[in-house]
Coordinates of C-alpha atoms in Angstrom, one line a residue:
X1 CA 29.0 1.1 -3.1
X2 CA 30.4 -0.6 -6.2
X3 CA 27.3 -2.1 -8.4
X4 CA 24.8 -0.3 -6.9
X5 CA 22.0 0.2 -9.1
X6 CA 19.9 3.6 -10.3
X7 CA 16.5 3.9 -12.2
X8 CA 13.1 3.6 -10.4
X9 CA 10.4 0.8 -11.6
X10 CA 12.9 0.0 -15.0
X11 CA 13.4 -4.1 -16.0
X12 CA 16.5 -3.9 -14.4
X13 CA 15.3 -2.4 -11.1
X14 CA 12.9 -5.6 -11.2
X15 CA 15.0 -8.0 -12.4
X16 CA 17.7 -7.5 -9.6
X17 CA 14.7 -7.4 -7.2
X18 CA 13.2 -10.8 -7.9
X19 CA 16.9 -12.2 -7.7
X20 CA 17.5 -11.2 -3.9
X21 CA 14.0 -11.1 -1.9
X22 CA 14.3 -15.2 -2.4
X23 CA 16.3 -14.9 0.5
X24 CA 14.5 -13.0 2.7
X25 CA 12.5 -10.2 1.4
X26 CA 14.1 -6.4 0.6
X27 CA 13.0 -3.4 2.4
X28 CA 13.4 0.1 1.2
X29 CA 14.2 4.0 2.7
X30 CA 12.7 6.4 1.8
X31 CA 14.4 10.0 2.3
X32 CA 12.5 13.1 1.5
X33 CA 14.8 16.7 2.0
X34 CA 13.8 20.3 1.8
X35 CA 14.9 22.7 -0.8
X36 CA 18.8 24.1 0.3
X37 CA 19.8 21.0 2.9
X38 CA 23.2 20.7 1.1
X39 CA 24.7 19.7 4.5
X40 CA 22.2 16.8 5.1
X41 CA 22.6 16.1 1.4
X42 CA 26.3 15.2 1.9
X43 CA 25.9 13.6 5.0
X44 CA 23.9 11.1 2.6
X45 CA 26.0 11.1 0.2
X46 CA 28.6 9.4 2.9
X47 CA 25.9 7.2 4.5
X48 CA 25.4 5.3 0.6
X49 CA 29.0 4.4 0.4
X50 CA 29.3 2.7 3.6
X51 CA 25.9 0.5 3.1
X52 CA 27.2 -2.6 2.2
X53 CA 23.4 -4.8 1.8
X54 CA 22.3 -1.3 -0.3
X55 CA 22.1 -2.8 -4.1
X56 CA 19.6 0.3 -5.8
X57 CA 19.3 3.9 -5.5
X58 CA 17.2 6.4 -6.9
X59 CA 16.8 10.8 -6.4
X60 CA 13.6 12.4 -8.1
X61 CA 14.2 15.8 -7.1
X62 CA 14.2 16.0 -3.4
X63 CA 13.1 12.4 -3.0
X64 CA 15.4 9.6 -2.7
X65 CA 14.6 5.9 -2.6
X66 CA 17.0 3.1 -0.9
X67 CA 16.8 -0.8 -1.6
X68 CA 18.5 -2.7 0.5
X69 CA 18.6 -7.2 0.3
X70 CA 20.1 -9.4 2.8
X71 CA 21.9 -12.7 2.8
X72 CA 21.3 -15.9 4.8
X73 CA 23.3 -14.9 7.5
X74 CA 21.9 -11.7 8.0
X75 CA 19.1 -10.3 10.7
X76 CA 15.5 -10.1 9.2
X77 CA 15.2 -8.2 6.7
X78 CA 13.2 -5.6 9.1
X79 CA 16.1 -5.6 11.4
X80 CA 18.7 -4.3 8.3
X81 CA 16.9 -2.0 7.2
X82 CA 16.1 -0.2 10.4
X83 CA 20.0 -0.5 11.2
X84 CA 20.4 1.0 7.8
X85 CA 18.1 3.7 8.5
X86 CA 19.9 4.2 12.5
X87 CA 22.9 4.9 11.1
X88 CA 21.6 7.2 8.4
X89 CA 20.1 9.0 11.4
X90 CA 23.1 9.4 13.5
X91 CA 25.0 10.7 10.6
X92 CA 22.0 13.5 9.6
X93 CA 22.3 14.5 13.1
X94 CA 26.1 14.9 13.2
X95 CA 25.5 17.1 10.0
X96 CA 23.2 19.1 11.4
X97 CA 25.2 19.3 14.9
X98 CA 25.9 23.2 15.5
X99 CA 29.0 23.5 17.2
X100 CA 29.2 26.8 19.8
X101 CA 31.9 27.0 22.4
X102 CA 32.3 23.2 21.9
X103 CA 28.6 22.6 22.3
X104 CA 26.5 20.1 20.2
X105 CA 23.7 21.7 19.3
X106 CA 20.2 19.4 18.9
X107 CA 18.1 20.9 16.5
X108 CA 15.3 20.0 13.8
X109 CA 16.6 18.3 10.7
X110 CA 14.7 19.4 7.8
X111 CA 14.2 16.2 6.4
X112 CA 11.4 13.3 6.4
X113 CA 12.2 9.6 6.3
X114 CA 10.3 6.1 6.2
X115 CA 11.2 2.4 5.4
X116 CA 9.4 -0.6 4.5
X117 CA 10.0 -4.4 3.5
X118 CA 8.4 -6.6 0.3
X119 CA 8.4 -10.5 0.2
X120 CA 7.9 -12.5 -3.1
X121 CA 4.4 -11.8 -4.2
X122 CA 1.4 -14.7 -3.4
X123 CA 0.6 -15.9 -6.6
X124 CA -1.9 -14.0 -8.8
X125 CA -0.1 -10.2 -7.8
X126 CA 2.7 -8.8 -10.2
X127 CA 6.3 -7.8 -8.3
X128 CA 5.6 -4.3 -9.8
X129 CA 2.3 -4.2 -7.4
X130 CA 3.9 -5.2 -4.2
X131 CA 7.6 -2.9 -4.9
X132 CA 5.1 -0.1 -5.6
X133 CA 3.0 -0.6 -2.4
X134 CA 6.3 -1.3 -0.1
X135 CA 7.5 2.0 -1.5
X136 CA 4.1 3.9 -0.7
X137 CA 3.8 2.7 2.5
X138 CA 7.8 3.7 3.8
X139 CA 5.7 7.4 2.1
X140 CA 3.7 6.9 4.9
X141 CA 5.6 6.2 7.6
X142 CA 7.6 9.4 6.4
X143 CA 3.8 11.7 6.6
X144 CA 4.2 10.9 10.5
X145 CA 8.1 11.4 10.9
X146 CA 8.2 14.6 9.4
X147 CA 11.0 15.9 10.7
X148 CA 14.0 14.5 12.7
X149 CA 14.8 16.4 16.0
X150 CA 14.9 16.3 19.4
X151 CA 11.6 13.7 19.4
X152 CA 12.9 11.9 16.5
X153 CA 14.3 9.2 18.5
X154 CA 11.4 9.0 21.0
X155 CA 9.6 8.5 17.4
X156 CA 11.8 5.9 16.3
X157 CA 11.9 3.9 19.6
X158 CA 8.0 3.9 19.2
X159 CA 8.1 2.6 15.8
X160 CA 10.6 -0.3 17.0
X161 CA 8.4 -1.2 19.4
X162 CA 5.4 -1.8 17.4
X163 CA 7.5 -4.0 15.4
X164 CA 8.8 -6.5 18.0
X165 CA 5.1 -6.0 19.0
X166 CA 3.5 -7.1 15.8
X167 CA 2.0 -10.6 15.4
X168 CA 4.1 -12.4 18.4
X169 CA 2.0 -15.2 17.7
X170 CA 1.0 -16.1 13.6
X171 CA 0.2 -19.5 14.0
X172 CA 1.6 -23.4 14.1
X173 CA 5.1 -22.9 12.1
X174 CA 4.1 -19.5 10.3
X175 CA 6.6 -17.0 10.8
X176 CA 5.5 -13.4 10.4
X177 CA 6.1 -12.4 7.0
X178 CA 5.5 -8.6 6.8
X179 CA 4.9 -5.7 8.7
X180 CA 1.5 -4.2 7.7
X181 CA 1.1 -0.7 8.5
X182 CA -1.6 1.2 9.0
X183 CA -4.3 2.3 6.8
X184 CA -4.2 -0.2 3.8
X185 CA -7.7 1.2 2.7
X186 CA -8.1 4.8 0.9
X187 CA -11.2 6.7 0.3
X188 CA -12.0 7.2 -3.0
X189 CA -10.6 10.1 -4.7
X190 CA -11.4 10.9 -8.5
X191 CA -8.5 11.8 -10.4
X192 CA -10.2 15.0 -11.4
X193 CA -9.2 16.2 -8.8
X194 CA -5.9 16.3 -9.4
X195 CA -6.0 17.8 -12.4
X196 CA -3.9 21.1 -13.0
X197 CA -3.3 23.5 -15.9
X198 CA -1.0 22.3 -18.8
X199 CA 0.6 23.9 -21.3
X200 CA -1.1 22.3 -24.8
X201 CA 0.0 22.9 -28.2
X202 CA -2.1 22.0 -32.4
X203 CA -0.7 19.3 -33.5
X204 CA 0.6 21.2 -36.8
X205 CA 2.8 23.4 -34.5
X206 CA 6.7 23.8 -34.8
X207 CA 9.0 22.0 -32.5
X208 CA 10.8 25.3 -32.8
X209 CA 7.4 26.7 -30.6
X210 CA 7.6 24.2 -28.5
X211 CA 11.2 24.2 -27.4
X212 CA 10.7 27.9 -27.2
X213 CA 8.0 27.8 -24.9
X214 CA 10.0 25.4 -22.8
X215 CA 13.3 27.7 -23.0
X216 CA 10.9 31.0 -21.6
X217 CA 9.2 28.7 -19.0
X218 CA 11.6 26.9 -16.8
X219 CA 8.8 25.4 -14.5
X220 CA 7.2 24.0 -17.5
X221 CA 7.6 20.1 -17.7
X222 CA 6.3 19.2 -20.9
X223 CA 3.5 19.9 -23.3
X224 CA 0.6 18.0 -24.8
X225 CA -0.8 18.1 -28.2
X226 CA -4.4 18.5 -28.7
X227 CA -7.2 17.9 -31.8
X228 CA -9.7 19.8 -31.2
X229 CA -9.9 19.9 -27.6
X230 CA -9.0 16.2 -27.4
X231 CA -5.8 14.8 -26.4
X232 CA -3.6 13.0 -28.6
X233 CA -0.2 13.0 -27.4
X234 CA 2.2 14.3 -25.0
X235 CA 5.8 15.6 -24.9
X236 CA 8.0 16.3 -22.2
X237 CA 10.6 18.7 -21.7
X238 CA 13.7 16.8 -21.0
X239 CA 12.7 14.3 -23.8
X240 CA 12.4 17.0 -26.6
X241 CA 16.2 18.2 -25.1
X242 CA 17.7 15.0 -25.4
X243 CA 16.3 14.7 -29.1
X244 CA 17.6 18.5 -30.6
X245 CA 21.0 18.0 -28.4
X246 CA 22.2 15.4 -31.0
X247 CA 24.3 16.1 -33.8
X248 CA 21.7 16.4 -36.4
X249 CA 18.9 17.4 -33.9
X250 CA 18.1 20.6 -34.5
X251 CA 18.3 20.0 -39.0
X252 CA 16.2 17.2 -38.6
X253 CA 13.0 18.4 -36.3
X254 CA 13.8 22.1 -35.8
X255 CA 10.9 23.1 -38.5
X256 CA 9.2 19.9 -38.1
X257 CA 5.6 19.6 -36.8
X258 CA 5.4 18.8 -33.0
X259 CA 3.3 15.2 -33.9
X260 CA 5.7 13.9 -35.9
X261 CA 7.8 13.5 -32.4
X262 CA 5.2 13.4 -29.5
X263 CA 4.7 10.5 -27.6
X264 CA 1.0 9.3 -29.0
X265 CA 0.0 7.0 -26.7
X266 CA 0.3 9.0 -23.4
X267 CA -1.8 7.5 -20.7
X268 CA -5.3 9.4 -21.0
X269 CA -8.1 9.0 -18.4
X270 CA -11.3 10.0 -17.4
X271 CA -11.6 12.5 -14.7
X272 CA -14.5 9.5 -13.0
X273 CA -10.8 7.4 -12.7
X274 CA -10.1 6.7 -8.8
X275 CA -6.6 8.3 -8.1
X276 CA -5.8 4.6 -6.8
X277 CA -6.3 3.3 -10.4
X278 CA -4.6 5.7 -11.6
X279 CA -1.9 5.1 -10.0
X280 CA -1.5 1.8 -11.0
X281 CA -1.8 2.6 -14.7
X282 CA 0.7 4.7 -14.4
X283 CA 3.5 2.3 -12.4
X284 CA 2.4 -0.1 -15.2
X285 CA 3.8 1.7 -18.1
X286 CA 7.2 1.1 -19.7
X287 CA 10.3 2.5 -17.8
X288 CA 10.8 5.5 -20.5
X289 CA 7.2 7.2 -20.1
X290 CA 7.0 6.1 -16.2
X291 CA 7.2 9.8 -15.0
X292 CA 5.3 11.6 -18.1
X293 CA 2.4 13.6 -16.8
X294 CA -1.1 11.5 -16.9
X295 CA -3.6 13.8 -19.2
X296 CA -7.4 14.0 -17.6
X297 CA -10.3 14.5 -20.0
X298 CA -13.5 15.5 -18.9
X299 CA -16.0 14.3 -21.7
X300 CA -13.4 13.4 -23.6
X301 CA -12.0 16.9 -23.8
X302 CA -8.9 17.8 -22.1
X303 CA -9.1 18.6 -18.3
X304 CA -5.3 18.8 -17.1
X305 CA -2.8 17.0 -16.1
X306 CA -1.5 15.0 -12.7
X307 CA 2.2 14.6 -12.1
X308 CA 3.8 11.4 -11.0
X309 CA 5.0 12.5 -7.6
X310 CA 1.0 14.7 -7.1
X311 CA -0.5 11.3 -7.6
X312 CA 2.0 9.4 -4.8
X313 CA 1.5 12.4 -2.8
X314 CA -2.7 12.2 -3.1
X315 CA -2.1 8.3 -1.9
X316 CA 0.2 8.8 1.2
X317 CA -2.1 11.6 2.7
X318 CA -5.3 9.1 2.0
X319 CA -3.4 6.5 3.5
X320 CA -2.3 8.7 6.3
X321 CA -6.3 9.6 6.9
X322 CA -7.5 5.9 6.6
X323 CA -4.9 5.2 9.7
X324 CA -6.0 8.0 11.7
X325 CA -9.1 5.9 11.9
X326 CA -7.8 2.7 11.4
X327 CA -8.1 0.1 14.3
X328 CA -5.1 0.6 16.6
X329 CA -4.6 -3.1 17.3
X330 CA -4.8 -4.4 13.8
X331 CA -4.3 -1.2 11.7
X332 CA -6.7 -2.4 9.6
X333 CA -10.1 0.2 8.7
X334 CA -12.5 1.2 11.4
X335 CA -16.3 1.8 11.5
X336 CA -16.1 4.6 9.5
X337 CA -14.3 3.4 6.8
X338 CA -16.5 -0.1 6.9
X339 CA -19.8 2.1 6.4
X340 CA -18.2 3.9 3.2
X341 CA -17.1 0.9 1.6
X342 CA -20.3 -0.6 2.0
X343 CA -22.4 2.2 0.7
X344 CA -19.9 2.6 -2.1
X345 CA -20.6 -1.6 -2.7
X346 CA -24.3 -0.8 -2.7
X347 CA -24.4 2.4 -4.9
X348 CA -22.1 0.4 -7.8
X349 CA -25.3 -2.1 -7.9
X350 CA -22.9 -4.8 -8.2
X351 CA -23.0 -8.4 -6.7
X352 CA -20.4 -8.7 -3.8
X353 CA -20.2 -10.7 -0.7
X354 CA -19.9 -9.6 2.9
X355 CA -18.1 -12.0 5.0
X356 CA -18.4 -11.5 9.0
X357 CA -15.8 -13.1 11.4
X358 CA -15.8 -13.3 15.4
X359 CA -14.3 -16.0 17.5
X360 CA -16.1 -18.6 19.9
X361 CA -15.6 -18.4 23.2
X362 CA -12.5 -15.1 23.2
X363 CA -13.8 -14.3 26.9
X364 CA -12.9 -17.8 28.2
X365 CA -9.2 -17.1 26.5
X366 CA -8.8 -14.1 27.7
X367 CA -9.6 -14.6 31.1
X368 CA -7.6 -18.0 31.1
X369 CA -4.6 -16.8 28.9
X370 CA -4.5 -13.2 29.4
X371 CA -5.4 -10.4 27.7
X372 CA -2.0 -9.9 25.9
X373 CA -2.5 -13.2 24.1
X374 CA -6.1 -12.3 23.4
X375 CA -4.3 -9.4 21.5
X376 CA -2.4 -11.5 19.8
X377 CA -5.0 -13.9 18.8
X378 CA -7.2 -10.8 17.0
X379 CA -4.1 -10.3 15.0
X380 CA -4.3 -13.8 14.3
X381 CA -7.5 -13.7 13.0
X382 CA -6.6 -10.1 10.9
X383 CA -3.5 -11.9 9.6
X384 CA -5.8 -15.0 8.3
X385 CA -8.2 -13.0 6.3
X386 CA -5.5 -10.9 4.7
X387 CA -3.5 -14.0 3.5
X388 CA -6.4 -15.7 2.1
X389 CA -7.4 -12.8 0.4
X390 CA -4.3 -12.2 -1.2
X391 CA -4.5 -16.1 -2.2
X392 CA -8.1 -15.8 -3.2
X393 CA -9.3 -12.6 -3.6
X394 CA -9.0 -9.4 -6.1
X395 CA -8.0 -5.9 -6.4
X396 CA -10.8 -4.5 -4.8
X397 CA -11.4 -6.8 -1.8
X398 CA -11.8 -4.7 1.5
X399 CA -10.8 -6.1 5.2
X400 CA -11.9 -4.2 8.2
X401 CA -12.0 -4.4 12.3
X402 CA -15.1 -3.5 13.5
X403 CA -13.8 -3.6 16.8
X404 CA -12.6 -6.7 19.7
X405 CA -13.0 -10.5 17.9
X406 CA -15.4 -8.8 15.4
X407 CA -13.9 -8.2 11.6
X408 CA -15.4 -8.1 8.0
X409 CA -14.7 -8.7 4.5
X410 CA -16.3 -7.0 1.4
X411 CA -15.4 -8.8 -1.7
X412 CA -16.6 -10.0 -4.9
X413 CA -19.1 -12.9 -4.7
X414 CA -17.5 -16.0 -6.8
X415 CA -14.8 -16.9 -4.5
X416 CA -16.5 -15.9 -1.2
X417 CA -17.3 -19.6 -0.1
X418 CA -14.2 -21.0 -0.9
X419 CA -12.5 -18.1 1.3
X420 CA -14.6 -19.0 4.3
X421 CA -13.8 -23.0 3.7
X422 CA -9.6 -21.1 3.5
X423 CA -10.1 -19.3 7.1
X424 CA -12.0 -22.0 8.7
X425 CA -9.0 -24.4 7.5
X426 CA -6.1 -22.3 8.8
X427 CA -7.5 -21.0 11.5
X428 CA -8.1 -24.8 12.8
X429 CA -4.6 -25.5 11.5
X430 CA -3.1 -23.0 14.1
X431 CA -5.4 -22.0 16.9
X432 CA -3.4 -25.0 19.2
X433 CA -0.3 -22.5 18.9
X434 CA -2.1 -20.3 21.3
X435 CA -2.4 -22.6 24.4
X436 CA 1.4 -22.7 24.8
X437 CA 1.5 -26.5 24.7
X438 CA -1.8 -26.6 27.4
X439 CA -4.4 -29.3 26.6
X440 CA -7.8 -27.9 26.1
X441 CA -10.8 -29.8 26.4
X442 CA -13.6 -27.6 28.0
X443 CA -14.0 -24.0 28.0
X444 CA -16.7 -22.2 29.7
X445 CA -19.0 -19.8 28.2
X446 CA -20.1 -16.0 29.1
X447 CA -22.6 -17.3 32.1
X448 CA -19.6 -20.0 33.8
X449 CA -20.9 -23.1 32.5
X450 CA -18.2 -26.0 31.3
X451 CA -18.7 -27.0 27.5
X452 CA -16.9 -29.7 26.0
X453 CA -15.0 -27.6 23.3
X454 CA -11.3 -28.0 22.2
X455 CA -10.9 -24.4 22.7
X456 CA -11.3 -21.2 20.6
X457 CA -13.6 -21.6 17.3
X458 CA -14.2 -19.0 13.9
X459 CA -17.7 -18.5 13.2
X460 CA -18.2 -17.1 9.8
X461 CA -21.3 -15.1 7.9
X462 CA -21.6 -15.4 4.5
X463 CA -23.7 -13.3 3.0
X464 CA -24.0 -12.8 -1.0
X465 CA -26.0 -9.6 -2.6
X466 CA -27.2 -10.0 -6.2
X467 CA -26.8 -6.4 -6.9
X468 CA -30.3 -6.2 -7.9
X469 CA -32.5 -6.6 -4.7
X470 CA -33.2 -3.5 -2.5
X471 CA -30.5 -3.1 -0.1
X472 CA -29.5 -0.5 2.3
X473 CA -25.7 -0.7 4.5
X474 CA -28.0 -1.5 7.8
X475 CA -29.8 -4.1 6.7
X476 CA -26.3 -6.0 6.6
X477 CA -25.2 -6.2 10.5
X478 CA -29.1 -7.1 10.6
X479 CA -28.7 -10.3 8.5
X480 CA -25.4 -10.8 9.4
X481 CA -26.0 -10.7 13.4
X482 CA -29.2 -13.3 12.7
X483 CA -26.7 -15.7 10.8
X484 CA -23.9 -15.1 13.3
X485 CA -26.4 -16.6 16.2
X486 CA -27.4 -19.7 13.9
X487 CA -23.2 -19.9 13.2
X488 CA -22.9 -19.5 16.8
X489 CA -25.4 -22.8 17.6
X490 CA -23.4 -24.9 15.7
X491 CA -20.2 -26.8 17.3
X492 CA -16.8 -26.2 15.7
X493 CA -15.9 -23.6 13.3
X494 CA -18.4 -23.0 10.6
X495 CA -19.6 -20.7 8.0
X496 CA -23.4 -19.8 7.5
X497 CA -24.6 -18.5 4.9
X498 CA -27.5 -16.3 3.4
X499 CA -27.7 -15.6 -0.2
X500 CA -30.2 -13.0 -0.9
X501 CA -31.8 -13.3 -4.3
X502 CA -35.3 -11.5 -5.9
X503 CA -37.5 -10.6 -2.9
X504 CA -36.4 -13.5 -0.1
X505 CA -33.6 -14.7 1.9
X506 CA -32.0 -17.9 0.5
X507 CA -31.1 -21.1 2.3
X508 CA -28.2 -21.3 5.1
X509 CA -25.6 -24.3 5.5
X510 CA -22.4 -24.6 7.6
X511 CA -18.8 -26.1 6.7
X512 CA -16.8 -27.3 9.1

């Protein structure tokens, strides 16, 4: 395990990153234990030195993280890392083995585990955003393995499963790229809520205090230094060590005042901050403050304090809730997420578009094709609007499956035409992909009757809110099922489009 790597979100970490997912992707482990496994501990111990594809490694506390790269002669990148993580498996298991009269014993491991995979990032996202979002979601897939006994291979057969079942079909020469798990949309939480207690110190106080207080509270991580109730820097434990451990340490800031060394430009935010955001802000910071507490003010006075691994920890379980009613063919959000995003869109009384998306003629493909491949042509259309989103789209854009052919998009207005001219475009490009080399020149519609038609065609409803008009989250499946029929009149694939504006509907048009 010669030249394997440590450090979590540093330049280096990055740097060795972007030089190997050129070839394939990466994919990471994630292992979480429980306090006092030394046993499984060891077992992992002799797992790292026989991974020959792992190139980084990092422990915080009781959570370790894996990278692993391939070469050009290697399996998917999928396929090593779930290799990786079998054999990490069969060696927790022998460690946990209980031997009696000879006997192997099969019980519980106390230990959780997940993996995921990143590709070079679509341009317009940073590499920091798409490591940090493979790592959450192998978090994820760890909140429904918890533990690793007697079902934990029934669990892991499951999970292969849904891999090899994933996106069969992407399209004329588009190999699937990614796996994309479940629940990619989180409710909004406010970082308030996160906030705990935290030790805060005057700025005119001792580091002599301080690193007493730290020496009499050995669950204390740091401190923050305060102005008058206000925040105005941080220090943490294991820095403040480092510093009074030199040679001159303790001569040169014993009796000095606790601002003179404090970190004063901690990342400070307002309690109204989603966690999401947060979250974020916090990966974004240089490597040497990545894991300092985040300070939470509450007009402008300080709330508390969120920890690193609370804030990955509120993400996972709001992950883990969107997928519990996420849509099981797609994993993308259901009904229920849909109606909260919109509501949210409309209470922020900013302009956004809503894009609606149903295919032409699915019953004649199912009956004709099978519903297997109709399966795979709803992932089709899922896969579509999340690459063009992630080519055209922002931050905030929401995709969701509001159940069969029928998705939706929720996303800022200034692009919203030029995605629905994207989809229209790729969709065409591979739809042919789906007939398995079969020449299609009529289909039939719902009541038998023959159509001239090339096959299976995306109709698309465009419509763009001005923030300012009254608007309720009914009145859009209203206006979007009246512009779905017009869509639905028109031959081909085509977009229509309703941009409401002051007190009346605007004018429609189709692309093709």
């Amino acid at each position: 395990m010669n030249g394997v790597g440590v450090g979590l979100f540093n330049r280096d970490m990055l740097r060795s990153i972007k030089e190997r997912w050129h070839e394939g992707g990466i994919g990471v482990i994630y292992v979480r234990f429980r306090l006092g496994n030394t046993a499984a501990e060891s077992a992992l111990q002799l797992w790292e030195g026989t991974e020959a594809r792992l190139f980084w490694r990092q422990r915080l506390e009781w959570d370790y993280f894996y990278l692993f790269d391939r070469q050009q002669k290697d399996e998917p990148i999928i396929r090593v890392v779930e290799k990786a993580m079998e054999r990490l498996i069969d060696r927790l298991r022998k460690s946990d083995a209980k031997k009696e009269d000879g006997a192997v014993s099969d019980t519980d491991l106390e230990v959780s585990i997940g993996l995921s995979t990143a590709y070079p990032p679509a341009t317009g996202r940073s590499s920091e955003s798409v490591v940090y979002r493979m790592i959450l979601d192998a978090m994820e897939q760890s909140a429904y393995n918890v533990t690793l006994g007697r079902n934990r291979q029934e669990s892991l057969s499951e999970g292969k499963q849904k891999i090899e079942n994933y996106g069969q079909i992407i399209g004329a020469g588009e190999p699937v790229q990614q796996l994309h798990l479940p629940g990619n949309h989180s409710r909004t939480v406010r970082i308030g809520g996160l906030a705990a207690p935290f030790p805060i110190f005057p700025a005119r106080a001792r580091v002599s205090e301080v690193a007493y207080f730290f020496d009499t509270n050995a669950k204390a991580q740091g401190a923050v230094i305060v102005d008058k109730g206000r925040p105005i820097g941080i220090l943490m434990k294991e820095k403040l060590h480092q510093m009074l451990a030199g040679q001159f340490g303790l001569p040169l800031y014993w009796n000095r005042p606790i601002e003179r060394i404090m970190n004063n430009q901690p990342l400070i935010v307002d309690e109204q901050f989603t966690v999401e955001h947060v979250s974020q802000l916090a990966m974004a910071r240089d490597f040497s403050q990545l894991y300092d507490v985040v300070l939470i003010t509450k007009d402008g006075q300080m709330a508390g304090a969120a920890t690193i691994r609370s804030i990955l920890e509120c993400m996972t379980a709001l992950r883990t809730e969107a997928a519990r009613t996420a849509n099981p063919l797609t994993g993308l959000p259901g009904n229920e997420e849909i109606q909260l995003e919109l509501s949210q869109r409309i209470g922020q009384g900013e302009p956004f578009a809503v894009v609606y998306a149903d295919l032409d003629y699915f019953k004649w493909y199912n009956d004709s094709f099978g519903f297997g491949l109709g399966d795979n042509l709803i992932r089709y259309l899922g896969d579509i609007l999340r690459m063009e989103l992630d080519q055209l789209g922002a931050g905030d854009d929401f995709v969701g499956h509001i159940g069969g052919d029928d998705f939706i998009v929720v996303m800022r207005a200034n692009s919203a035409e030029q995605l629905c001219q994207a989809m229209i475009k790729r969709f065409d490009s591979g739809i042919k992909a789906f007939y398995g080399g079969v020449e299609v020149t009529t289909v039939e519609d719902r009541e038998g009757n023959l159509i001239d038609q090339e096959g299976v065609t995306l109709s698309l409803s465009l419509m763009l809110w001005d923030g300012r008009v009254a608007l309720a989250a009914d009145d859009i499946p209203r206006i979007a099922a009246k512009l779905k029929k017009q869509a639905k009149a028109l031959k081909g694939s085509v977009y229509v489009m309703d941009q409401i504006i002051g007190m009346h509907h605007g004018e429609e048009r189709n692309g093709n």
